[in-house]
C-alpha positions as a Python dict, from the first residue, in 0.01 Angstrom:
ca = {
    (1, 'X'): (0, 0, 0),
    (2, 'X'): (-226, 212, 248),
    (3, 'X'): (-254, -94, 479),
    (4, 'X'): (119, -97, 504),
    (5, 'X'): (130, 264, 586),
    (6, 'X'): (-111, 239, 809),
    (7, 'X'): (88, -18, 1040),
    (8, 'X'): (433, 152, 990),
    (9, 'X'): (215, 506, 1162),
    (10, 'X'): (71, 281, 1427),
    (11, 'X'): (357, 96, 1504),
    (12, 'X'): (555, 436, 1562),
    (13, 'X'): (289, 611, 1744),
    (14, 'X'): (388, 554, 2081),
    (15, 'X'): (672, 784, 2063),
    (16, 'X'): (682, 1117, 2166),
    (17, 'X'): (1038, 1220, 2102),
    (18, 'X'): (1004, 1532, 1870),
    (19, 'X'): (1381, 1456, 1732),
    (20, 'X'): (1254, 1094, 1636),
    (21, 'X'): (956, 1226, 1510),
    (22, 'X'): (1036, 1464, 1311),
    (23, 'X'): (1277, 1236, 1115),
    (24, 'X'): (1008, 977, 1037),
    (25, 'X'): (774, 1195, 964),
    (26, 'X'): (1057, 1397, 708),
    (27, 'X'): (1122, 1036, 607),
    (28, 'X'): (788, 1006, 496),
    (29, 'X'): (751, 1305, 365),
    (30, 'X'): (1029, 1283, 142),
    (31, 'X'): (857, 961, 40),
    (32, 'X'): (494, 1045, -44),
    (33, 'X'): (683, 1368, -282),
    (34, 'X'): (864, 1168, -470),
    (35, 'X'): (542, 941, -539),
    (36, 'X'): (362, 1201, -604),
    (37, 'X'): (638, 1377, -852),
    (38, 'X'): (640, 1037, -1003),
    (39, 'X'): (263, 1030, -1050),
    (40, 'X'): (162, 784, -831),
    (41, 'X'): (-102, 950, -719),
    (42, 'X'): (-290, 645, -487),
    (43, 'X'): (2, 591, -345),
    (44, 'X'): (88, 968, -284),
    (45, 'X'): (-278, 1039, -157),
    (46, 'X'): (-231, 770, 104),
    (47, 'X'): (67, 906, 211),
    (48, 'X'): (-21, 1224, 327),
    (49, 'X'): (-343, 1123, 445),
    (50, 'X'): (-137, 904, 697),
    (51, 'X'): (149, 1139, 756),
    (52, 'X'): (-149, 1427, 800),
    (53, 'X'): (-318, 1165, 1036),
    (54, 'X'): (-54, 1088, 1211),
    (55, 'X'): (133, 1486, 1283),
    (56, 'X'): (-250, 1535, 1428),
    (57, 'X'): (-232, 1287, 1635),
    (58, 'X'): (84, 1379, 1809),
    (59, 'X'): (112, 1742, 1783),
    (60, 'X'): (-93, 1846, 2111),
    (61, 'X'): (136, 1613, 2306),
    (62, 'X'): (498, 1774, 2175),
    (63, 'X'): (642, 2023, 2345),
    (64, 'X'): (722, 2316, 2064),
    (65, 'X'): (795, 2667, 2022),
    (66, 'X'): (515, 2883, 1859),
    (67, 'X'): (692, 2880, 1520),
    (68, 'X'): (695, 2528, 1569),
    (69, 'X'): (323, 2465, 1621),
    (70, 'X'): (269, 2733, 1310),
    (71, 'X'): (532, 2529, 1036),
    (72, 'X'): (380, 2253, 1102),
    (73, 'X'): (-7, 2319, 1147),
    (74, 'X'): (76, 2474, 761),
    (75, 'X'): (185, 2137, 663),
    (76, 'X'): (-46, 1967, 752),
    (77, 'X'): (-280, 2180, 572),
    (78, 'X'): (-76, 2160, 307),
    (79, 'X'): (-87, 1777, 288),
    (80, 'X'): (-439, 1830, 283),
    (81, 'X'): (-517, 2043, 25),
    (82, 'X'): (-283, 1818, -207),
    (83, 'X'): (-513, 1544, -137),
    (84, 'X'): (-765, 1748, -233),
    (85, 'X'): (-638, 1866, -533),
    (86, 'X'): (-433, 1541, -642),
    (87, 'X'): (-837, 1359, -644),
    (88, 'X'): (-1029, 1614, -776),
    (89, 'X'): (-1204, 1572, -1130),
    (90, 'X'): (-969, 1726, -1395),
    (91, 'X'): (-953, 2110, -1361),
    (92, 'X'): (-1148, 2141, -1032),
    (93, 'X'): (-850, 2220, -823),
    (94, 'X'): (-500, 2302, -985),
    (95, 'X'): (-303, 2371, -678),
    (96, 'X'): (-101, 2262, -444),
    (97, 'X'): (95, 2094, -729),
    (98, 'X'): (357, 1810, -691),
    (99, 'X'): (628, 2042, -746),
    (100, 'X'): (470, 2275, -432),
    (101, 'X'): (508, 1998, -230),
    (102, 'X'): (853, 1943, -299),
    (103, 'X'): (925, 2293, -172),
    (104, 'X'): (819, 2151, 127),
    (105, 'X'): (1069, 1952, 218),
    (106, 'X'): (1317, 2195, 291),
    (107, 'X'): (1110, 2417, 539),
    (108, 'X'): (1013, 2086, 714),
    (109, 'X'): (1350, 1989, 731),
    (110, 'X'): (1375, 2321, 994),
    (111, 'X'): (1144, 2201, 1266),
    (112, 'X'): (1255, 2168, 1595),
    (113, 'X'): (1526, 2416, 1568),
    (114, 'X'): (1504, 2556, 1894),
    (115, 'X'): (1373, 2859, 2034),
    (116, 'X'): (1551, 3109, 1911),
    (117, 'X'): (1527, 2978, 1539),
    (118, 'X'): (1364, 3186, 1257),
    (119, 'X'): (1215, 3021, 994),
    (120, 'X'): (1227, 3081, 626),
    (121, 'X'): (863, 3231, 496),
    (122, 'X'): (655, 2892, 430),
    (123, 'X'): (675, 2829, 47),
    (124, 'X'): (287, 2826, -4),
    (125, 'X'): (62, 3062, -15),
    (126, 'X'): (-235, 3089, 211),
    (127, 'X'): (-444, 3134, -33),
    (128, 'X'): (-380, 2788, -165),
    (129, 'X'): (-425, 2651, 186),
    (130, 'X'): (-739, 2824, 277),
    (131, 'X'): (-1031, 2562, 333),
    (132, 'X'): (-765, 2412, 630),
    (133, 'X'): (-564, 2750, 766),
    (134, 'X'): (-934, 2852, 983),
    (135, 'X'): (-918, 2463, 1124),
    (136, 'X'): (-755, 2443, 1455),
    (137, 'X'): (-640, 2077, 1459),
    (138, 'X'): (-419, 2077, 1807),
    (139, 'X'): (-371, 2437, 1792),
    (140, 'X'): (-526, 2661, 2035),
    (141, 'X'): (-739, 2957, 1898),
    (142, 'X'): (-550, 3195, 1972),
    (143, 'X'): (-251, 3064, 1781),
    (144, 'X'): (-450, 2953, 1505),
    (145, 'X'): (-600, 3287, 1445),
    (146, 'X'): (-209, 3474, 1441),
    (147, 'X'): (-164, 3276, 1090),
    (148, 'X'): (-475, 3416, 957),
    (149, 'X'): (-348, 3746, 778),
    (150, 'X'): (-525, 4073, 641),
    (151, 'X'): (-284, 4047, 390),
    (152, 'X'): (-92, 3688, 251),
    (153, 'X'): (217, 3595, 424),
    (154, 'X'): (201, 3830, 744),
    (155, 'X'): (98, 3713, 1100),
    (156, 'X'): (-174, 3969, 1217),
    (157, 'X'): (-451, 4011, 1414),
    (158, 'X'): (-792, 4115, 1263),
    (159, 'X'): (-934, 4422, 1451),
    (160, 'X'): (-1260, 4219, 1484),
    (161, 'X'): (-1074, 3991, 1756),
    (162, 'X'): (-933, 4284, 1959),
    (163, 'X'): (-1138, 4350, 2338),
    (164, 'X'): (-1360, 4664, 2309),
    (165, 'X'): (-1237, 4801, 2650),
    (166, 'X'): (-1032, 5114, 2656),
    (167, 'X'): (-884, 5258, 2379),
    (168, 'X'): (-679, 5070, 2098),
    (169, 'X'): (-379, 5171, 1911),
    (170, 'X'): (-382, 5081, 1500),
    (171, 'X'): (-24, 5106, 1345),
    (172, 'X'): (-61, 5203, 946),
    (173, 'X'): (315, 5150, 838),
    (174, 'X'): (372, 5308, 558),
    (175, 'X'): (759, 5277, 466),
    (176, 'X'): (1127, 5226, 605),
    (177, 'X'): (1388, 5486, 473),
    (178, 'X'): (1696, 5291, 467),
    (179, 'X'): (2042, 5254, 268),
    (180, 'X'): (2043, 5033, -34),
    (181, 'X'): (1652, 4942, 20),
    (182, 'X'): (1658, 4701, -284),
    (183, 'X'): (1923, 4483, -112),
    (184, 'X'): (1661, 4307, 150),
    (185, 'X'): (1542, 3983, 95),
    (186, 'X'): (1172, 3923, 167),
    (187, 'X'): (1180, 4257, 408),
    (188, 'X'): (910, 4287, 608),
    (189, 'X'): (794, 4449, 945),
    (190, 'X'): (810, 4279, 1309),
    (191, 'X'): (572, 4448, 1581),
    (192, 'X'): (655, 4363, 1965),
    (193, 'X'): (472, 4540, 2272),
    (194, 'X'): (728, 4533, 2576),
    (195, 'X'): (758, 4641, 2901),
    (196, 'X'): (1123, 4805, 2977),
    (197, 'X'): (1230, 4493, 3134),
    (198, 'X'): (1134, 4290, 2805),
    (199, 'X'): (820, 4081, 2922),
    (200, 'X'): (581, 4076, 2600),
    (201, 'X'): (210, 4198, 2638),
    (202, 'X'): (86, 4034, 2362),
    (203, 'X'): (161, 3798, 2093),
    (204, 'X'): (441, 3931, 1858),
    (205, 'X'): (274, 4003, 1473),
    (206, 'X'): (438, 4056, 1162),
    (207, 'X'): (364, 4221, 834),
    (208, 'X'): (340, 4087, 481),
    (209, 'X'): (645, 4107, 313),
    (210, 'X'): (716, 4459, 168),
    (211, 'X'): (489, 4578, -112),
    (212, 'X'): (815, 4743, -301),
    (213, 'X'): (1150, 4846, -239),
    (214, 'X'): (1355, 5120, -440),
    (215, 'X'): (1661, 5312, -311),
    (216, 'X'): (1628, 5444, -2),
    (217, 'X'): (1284, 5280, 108),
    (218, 'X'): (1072, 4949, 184),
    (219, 'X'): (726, 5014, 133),
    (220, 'X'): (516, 4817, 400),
    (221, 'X'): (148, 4926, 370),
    (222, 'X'): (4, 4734, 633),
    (223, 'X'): (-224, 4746, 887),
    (224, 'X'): (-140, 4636, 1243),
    (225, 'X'): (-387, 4613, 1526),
    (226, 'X'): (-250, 4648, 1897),
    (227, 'X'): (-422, 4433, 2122),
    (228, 'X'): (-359, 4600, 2376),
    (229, 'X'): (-509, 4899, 2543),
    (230, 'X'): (-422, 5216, 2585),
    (231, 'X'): (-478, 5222, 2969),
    (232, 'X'): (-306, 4910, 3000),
    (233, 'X'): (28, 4979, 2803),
    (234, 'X'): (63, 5349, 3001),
    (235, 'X'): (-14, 5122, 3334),
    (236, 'X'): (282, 4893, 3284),
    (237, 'X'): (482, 5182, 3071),
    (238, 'X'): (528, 4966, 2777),
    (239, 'X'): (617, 5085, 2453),
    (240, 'X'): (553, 4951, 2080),
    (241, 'X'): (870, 4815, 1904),
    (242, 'X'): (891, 4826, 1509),
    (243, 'X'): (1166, 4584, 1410),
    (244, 'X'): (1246, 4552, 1042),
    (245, 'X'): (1367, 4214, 939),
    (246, 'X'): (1482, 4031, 659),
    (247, 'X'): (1600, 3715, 552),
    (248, 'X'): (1962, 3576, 553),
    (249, 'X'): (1973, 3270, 266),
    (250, 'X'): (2273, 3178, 349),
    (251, 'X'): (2207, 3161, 701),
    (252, 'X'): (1885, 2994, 682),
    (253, 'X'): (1711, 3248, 860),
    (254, 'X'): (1585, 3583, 896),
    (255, 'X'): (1775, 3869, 1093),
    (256, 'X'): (1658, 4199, 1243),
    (257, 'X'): (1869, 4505, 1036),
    (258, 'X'): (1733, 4790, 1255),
    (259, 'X'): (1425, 4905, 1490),
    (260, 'X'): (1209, 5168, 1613),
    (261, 'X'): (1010, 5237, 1893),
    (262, 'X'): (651, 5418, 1962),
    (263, 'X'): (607, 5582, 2335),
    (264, 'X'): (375, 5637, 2534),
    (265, 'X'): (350, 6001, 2458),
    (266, 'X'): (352, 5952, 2086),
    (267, 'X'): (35, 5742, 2068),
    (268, 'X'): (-161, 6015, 1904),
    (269, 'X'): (-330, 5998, 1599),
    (270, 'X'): (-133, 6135, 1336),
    (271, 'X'): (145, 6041, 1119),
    (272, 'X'): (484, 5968, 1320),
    (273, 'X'): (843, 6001, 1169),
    (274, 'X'): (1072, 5772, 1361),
    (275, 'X'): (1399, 5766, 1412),
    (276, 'X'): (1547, 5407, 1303),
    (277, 'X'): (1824, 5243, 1590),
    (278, 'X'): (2106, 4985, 1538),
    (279, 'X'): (2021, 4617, 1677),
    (280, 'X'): (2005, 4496, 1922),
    (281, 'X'): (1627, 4600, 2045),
    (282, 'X'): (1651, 4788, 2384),
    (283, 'X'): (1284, 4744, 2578),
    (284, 'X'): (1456, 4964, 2845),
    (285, 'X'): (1483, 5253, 2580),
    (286, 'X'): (1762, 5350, 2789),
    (287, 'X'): (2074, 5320, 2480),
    (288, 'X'): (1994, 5429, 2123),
    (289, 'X'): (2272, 5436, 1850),
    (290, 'X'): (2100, 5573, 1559),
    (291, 'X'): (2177, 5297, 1191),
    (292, 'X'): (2245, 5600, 1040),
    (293, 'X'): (2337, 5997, 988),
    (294, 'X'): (2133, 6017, 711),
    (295, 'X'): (1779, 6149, 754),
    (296, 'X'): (1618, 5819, 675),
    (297, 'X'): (1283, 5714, 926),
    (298, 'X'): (1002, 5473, 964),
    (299, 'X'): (705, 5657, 861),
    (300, 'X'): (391, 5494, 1085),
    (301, 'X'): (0, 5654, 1097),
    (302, 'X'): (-143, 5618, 1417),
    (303, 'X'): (-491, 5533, 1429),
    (304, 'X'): (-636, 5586, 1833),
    (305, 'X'): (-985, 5463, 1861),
}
């Protein structure tokens, strides 16, 4: 069996067409899940050690999108750690189960969905992945280190990675006052530092989804590092954007509800009560239309070091 799987990856290794691709490699993921649900383990195992082998082998060559190279760097760490676990003596590894990997399938099914696509939250955990998440495989370190959170399921920066030149901004969100708070799938926190004609200064980061929701507010209690300095975002009069997002299951993918914005002149360190604006975001902070009458705000601690 892993002599024929073998030849099928070689055979198909030559092509570099991420459509084609990505529907023999869903092909044989759908195949090594049902062998595994089955329990055919050997035949499972050998599998995903050849899909694994093979997404490695190709990835650095595709052309993809960030989420892209993030989705599926997680799978593959996710085939991984089921090989792992699927031939470990009994009770030495419990997860990723068979029934993990079948919730798989579905977010794989989403690569390649163009630029502008938002992917559901990956099904696993991080924890469950974390002997592979630190190993870069095709990805370069600075991508690898975005999925590496302070907190699971959030795309952060540690403060350990950020330059010690100038000064440096840390964002303690602490909640979103908003109409019918409990409504909000998977709500969580999307940080973007702009320039007012929209050109990013760093790599967007997002928080872990919201620690509670009740009423009138999301509670986010999370950390976010700028990586930027001071000096540098007053140089190129950029501002910090606070979008909060959610996700659409019916749609498929997640959706900004409403934003915020921190200023140049409001980088201080204290706590901040922001007004909360209708979408779309507006990096020239030239239109706001306030979501609301009601005195609701994003409530963020500025830390300046």
């Amino acid at each position: 069996m892993a002599a024929m799987v073998d030849s099928e990856y070689v055979a198909a290794s030559q092509d570099t067409d991420p459509r084609k691709l990505h529907e023999k490699w869903t092909k044989a993921l759908v195949k090594s899940v049902k062998a595994d649900v089955w329990g055919q383990v050997i035949e499972a195992v050998d599998e995903y050690t050849a899909l694994s082998n093979d997404i490695v082998a190709q990835a650095a060559r595709l052309q993809m999108t960030e989420n892209d190279n993030v989705l599926l760097h997680r799978v593959v760490c996710a085939l991984k750690a089921r090989c792992d676990c699927a031939t470990a003596p009994d009770g030495a590894t419990t997860t990723p189960t068979a029934d993990d990997m079948k919730k798989i399938v579905p977010a794989f099914e989403e690569l390649f969905a163009g630029e502008k696509a938002e992917y559901a939250p990956f099904p696993l955990a991080l924890e469950q992945l974390e002997k592979y998440i630190a190993e870069s495989f095709w990805l370069d370190e600075t991508s690898r280190k975005l999925q590496e959170s302070v907190k699971p399921g959030g795309v952060l920066v540690p403060a350990s990675e950020i330059s010690s030149t100038g000064s440096h901004v840390s964002l303690e969100l602490v909640d979103v006052g908003i109409k019918d708070a409990e409504s909000f799938q998977n709500p969580f926190i999307r940080v973007t530092v702009m320039d007012r004609k929209g050109h990013l200064l760093e790599h967007k980061q997002e928080t872990p989804v919201a620690d509670r929701q009740h009423r009138y507010q999301i509670d986010i209690n999370t950390i976010v590092h700028i990586q930027t300095s001071v000096e540098e975002l007053r140089e190129k009069d950029a501002a910090i954007f606070l979008e909060l997002v959610h996700y659409k299951p019916l749609k498929h993918k997640h959706s900004t509800k409403a934003w915020s914005v921190l200023e140049m002149d409001e980088l201080t360190s204290d706590l901040k009560v922001l007004e909360i604006y209708k979408k779309p975001v507006q990096p020239s902070r030239k239109k706001f239309k306030l979501l609301t009458t009601k005195k609701l705000f994003l409530q963020v601690r500025v830390h300046v070091k």
